[in-house]
Tab-separated table of C-alpha atoms in Angstrom:
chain	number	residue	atom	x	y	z
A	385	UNK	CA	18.051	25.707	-5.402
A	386	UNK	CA	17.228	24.964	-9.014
A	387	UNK	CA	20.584	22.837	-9.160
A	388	UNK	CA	19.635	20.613	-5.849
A	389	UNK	CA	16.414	19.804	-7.536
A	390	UNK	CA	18.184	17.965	-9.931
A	391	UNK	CA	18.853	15.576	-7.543
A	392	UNK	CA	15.452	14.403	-7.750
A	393	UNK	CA	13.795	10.927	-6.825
A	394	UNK	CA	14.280	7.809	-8.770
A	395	UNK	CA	13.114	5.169	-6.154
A	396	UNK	CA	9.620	5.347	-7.286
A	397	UNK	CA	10.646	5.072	-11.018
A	398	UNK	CA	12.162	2.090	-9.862
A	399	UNK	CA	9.204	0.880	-8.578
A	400	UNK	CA	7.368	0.457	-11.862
A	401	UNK	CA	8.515	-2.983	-12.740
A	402	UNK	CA	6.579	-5.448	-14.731
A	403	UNK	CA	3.185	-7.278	-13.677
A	404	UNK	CA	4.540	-9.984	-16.016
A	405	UNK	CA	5.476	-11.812	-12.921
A	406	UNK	CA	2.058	-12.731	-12.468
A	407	UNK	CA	2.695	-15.036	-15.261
A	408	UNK	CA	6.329	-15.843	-14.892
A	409	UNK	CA	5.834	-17.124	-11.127
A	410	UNK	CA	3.101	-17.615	-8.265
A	411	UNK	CA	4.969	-14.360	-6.767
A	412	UNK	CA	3.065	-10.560	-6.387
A	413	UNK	CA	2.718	-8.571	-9.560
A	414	UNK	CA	5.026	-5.960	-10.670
A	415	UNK	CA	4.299	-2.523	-11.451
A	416	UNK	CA	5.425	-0.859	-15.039
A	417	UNK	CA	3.299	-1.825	-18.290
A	418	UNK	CA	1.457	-4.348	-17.182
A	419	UNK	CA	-1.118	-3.809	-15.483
A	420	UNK	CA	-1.590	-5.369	-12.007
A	421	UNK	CA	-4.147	-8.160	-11.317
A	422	UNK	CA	-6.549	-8.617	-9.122
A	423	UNK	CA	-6.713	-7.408	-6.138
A	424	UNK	CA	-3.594	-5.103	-6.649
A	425	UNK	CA	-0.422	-4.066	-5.880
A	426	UNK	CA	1.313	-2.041	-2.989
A	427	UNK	CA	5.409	-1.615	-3.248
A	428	UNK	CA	6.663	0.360	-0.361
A	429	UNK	CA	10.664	1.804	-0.852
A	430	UNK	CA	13.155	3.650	1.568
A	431	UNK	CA	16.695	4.721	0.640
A	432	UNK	CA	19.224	6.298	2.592
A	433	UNK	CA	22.261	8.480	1.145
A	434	UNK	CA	24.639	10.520	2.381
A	435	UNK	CA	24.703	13.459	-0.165
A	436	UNK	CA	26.772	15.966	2.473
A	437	UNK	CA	29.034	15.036	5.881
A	438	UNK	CA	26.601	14.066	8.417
A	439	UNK	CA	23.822	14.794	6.555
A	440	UNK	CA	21.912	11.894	5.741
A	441	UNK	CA	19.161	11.952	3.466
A	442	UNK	CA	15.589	9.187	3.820
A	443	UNK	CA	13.617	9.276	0.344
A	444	UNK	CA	9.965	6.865	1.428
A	445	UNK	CA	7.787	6.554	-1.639
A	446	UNK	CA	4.823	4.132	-2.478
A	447	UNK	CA	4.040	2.517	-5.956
A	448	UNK	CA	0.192	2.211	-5.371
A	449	UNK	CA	-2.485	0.180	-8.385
A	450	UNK	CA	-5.704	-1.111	-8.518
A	451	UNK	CA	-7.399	-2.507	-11.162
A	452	UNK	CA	-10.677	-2.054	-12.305
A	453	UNK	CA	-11.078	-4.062	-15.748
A	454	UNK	CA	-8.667	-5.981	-17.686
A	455	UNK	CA	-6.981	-2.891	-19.332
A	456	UNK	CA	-7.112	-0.009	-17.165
A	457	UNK	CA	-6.499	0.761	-13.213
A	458	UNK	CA	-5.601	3.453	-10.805
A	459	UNK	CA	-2.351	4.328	-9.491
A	460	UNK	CA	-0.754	6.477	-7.094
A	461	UNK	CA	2.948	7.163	-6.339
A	462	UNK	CA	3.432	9.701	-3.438
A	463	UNK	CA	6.699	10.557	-2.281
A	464	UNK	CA	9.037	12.400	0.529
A	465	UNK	CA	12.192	13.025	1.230
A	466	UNK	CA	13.464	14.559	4.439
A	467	UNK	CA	16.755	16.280	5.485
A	468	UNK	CA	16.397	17.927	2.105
A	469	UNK	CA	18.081	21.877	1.804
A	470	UNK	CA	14.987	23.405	1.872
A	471	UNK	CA	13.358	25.698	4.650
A	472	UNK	CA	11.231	23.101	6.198
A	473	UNK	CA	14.070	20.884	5.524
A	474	UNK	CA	11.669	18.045	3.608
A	475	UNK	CA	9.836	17.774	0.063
A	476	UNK	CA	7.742	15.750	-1.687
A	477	UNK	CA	5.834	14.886	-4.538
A	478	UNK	CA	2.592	12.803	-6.184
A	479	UNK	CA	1.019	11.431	-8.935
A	480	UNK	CA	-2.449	10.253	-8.858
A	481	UNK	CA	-4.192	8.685	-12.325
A	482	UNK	CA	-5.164	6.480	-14.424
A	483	UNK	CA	-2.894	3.657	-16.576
A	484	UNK	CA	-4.531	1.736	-20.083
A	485	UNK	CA	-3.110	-0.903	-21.459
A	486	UNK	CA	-3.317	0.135	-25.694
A	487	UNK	CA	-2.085	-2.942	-26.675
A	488	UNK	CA	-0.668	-6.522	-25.322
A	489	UNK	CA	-0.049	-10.253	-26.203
A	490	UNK	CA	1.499	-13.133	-24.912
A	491	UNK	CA	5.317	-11.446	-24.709
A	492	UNK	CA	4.443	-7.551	-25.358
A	493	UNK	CA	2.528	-4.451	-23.635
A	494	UNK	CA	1.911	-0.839	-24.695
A	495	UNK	CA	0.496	1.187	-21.622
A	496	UNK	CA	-0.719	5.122	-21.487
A	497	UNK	CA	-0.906	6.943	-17.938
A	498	UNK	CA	-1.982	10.028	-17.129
A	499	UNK	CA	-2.336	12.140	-13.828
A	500	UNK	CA	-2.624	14.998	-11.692
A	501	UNK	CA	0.914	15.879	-10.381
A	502	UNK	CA	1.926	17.638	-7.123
A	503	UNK	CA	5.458	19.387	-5.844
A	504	UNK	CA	5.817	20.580	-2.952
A	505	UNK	CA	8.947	22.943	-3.245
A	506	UNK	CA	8.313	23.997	-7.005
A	507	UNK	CA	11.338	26.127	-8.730
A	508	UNK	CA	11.204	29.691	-8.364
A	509	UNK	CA	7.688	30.699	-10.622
A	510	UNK	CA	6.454	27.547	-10.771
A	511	UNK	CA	3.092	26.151	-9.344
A	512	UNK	CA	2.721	23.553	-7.403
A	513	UNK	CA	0.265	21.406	-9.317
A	514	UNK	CA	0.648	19.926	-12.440
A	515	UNK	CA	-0.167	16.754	-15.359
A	516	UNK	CA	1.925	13.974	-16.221
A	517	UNK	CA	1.623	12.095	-19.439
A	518	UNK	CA	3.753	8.529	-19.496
A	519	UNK	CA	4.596	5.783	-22.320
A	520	UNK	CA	5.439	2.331	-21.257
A	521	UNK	CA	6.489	-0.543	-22.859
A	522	UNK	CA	7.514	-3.852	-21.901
A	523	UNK	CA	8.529	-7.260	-23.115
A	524	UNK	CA	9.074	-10.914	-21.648
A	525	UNK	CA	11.422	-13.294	-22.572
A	526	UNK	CA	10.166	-16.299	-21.933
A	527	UNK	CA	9.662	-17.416	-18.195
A	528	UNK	CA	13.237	-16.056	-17.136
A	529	UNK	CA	13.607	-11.933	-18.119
A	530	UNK	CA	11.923	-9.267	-18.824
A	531	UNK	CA	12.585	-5.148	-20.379
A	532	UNK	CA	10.472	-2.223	-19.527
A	533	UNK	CA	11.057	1.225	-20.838
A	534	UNK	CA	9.042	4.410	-19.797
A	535	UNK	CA	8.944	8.205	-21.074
A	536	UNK	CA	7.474	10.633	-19.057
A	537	UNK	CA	6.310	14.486	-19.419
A	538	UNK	CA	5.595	16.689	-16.812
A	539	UNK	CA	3.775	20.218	-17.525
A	540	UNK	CA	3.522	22.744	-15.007
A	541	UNK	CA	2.192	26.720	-14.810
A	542	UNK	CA	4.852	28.904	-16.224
A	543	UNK	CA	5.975	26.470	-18.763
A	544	UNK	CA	7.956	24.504	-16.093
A	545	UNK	CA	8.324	20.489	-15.886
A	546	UNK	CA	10.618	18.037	-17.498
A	547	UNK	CA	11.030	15.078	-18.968
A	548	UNK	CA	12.026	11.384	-17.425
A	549	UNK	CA	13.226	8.185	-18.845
A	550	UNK	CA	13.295	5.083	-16.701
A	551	UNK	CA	15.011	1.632	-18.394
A	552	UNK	CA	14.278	-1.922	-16.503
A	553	UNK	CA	15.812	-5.108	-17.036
A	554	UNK	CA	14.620	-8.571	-14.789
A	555	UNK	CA	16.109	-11.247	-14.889
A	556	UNK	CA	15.231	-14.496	-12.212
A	557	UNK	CA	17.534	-16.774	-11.234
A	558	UNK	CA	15.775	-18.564	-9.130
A	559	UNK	CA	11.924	-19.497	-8.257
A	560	UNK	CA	11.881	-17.062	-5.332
A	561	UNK	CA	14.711	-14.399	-6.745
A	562	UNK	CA	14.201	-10.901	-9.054
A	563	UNK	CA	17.813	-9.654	-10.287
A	564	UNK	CA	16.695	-5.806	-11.395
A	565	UNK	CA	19.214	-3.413	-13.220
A	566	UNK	CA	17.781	-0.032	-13.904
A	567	UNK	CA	18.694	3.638	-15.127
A	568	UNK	CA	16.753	6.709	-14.110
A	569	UNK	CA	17.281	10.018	-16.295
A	570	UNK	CA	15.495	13.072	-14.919
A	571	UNK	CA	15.502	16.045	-17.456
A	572	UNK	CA	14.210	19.242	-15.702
A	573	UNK	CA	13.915	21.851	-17.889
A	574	UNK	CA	16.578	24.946	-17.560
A	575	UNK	CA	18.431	22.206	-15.109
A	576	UNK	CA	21.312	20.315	-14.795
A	577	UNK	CA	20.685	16.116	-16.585
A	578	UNK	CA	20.531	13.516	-13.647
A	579	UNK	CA	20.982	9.816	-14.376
A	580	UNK	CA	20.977	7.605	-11.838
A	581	UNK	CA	21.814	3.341	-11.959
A	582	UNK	CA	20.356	0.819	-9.192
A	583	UNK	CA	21.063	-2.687	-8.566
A	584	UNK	CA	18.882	-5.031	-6.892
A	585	UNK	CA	17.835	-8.136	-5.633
A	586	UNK	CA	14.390	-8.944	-4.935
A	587	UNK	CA	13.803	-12.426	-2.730
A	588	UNK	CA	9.863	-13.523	-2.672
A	589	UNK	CA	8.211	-15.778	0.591
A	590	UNK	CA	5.748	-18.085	-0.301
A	591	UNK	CA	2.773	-15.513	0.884
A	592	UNK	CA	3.943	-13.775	-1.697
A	593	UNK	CA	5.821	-10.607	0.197
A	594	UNK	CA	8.690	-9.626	-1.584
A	595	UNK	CA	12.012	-8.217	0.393
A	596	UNK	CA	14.092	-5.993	-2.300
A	597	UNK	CA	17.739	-4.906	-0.972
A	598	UNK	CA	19.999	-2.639	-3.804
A	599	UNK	CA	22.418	0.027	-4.215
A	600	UNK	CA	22.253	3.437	-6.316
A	601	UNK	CA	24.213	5.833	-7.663
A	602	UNK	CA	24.253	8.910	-9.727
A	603	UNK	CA	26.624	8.798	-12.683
A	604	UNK	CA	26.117	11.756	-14.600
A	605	UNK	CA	29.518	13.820	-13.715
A	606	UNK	CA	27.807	15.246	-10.153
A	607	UNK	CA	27.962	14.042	-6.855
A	608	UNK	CA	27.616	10.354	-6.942
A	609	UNK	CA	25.232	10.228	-3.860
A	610	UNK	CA	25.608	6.131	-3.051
A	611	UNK	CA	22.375	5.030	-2.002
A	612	UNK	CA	20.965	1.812	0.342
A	613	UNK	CA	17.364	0.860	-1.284
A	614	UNK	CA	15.056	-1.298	0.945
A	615	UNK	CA	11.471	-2.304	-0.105
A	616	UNK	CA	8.597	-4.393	1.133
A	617	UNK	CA	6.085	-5.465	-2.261
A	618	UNK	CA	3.182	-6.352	-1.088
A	619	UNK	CA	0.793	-9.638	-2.833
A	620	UNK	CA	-2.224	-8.766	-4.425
A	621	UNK	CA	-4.947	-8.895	-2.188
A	622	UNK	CA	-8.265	-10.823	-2.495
């Protein structure tokens, strides 16, 4: 068991992009750094891999902020994944807390989160609940790119947990277009490294609904686990 939980999710990392955009276009914020404006921000994500014959495997997460000031807000990130090797054949996880923004200008953010964390299928003598401490950092390049970087702990009873690190790069190539690359690395501790790259596109209406459409991989040495992403971001609401 403890080596299939290294096969952990990376969709909802990938949902903590940059609420730069809200200054780069008229499209719906990003999450990551930044945090979101007014009114918030809702990304919803499915994948679908095939990590045995006929055995396909549906990870649904949400990337859920709201603001309440000009430096802080709220987020949640819940997430499932079904047709998993576990008894009830499903697990999930979330993360409910609280992201400040510690320092920002016109091109750079510094951002500190912190939350309650829940697992469903913990490793053998490990609790289900938990904390989750998380850096992030992020810069724009002008009106065209962007970089976000974010280091996460995770501490849980027994001296369980692990360590993440998720890498973003944007880049637009068009008014209504979001080109994302991205690496996941999930560190659990007395497991197995995972690293994991996506590739996206992201194509914005002029409501402001984003339609993302990507591929994944892991590329660590293990299974490679090809993945279709699909995700609906939602605009900011009033």
């Amino acid at each position: 068991m403890a080596g299939a939980e290294t096969q952990t999710r990376s969709s909802t990392a990938g949902l903590r992009f940059l609420s730069l955009i809200a200054a780069l276009t008229p499209t719906p914020a990003l999450a990551g750094a930044w945090i979101a404006p007014e009114g918030g921000q809702e990304i919803w994500t499915n994948s679908f891999s095939e990590r045995d014959e006929n055995n396909v495997v549906i990870e649904t997460d949400l990337y859920w902020e709201r603001p309440f000031g000009e430096r802080t807000s709220f987020v949640a990130t819940p997430w499932v994944e079904t047709n998993y090797i576990t008894p009830d054949g499903w697990r999930a996880e979330a993360v409910v807390g609280l992201k400040h923004a510690i320092f920002r200008d016109d091109e750079n953010v510094m951002a500190m989160q912190a939350g309650a964390l829940w697992v469903s299928h913990p490793d053998p003598g490990c609790g289900e609940g938990g904390v989750e401490a998380r850096w992030l950092g992020g810069r724009s390049f002008g009106r065209s790119s962007f970089v976000n970087v974010e280091a996460a702990t995770r501490a849980m009873e027994n001296g369980c947990g692990g360590e993440r690190l998720d890498l973003t790069a944007g880049y637009r190539p068009g008014d209504n277009w979001l080109a994302l690359g991205q690496v996941f690395v999930d560190a659990r501790r007395d497991t197995e490294e995972a690293v994991k790259i996506q590739l996206s596109l992201v194509r914005f209406t002029e409501r402001g609904y984003g339609l993302q459409l990507g591929l994944r991989a892991r590329v660590d040495g293990g299974p490679q686990e090809p993945a279709l992403v699909v995700g609906l971001w939602a605009r900011p609401r009033d």
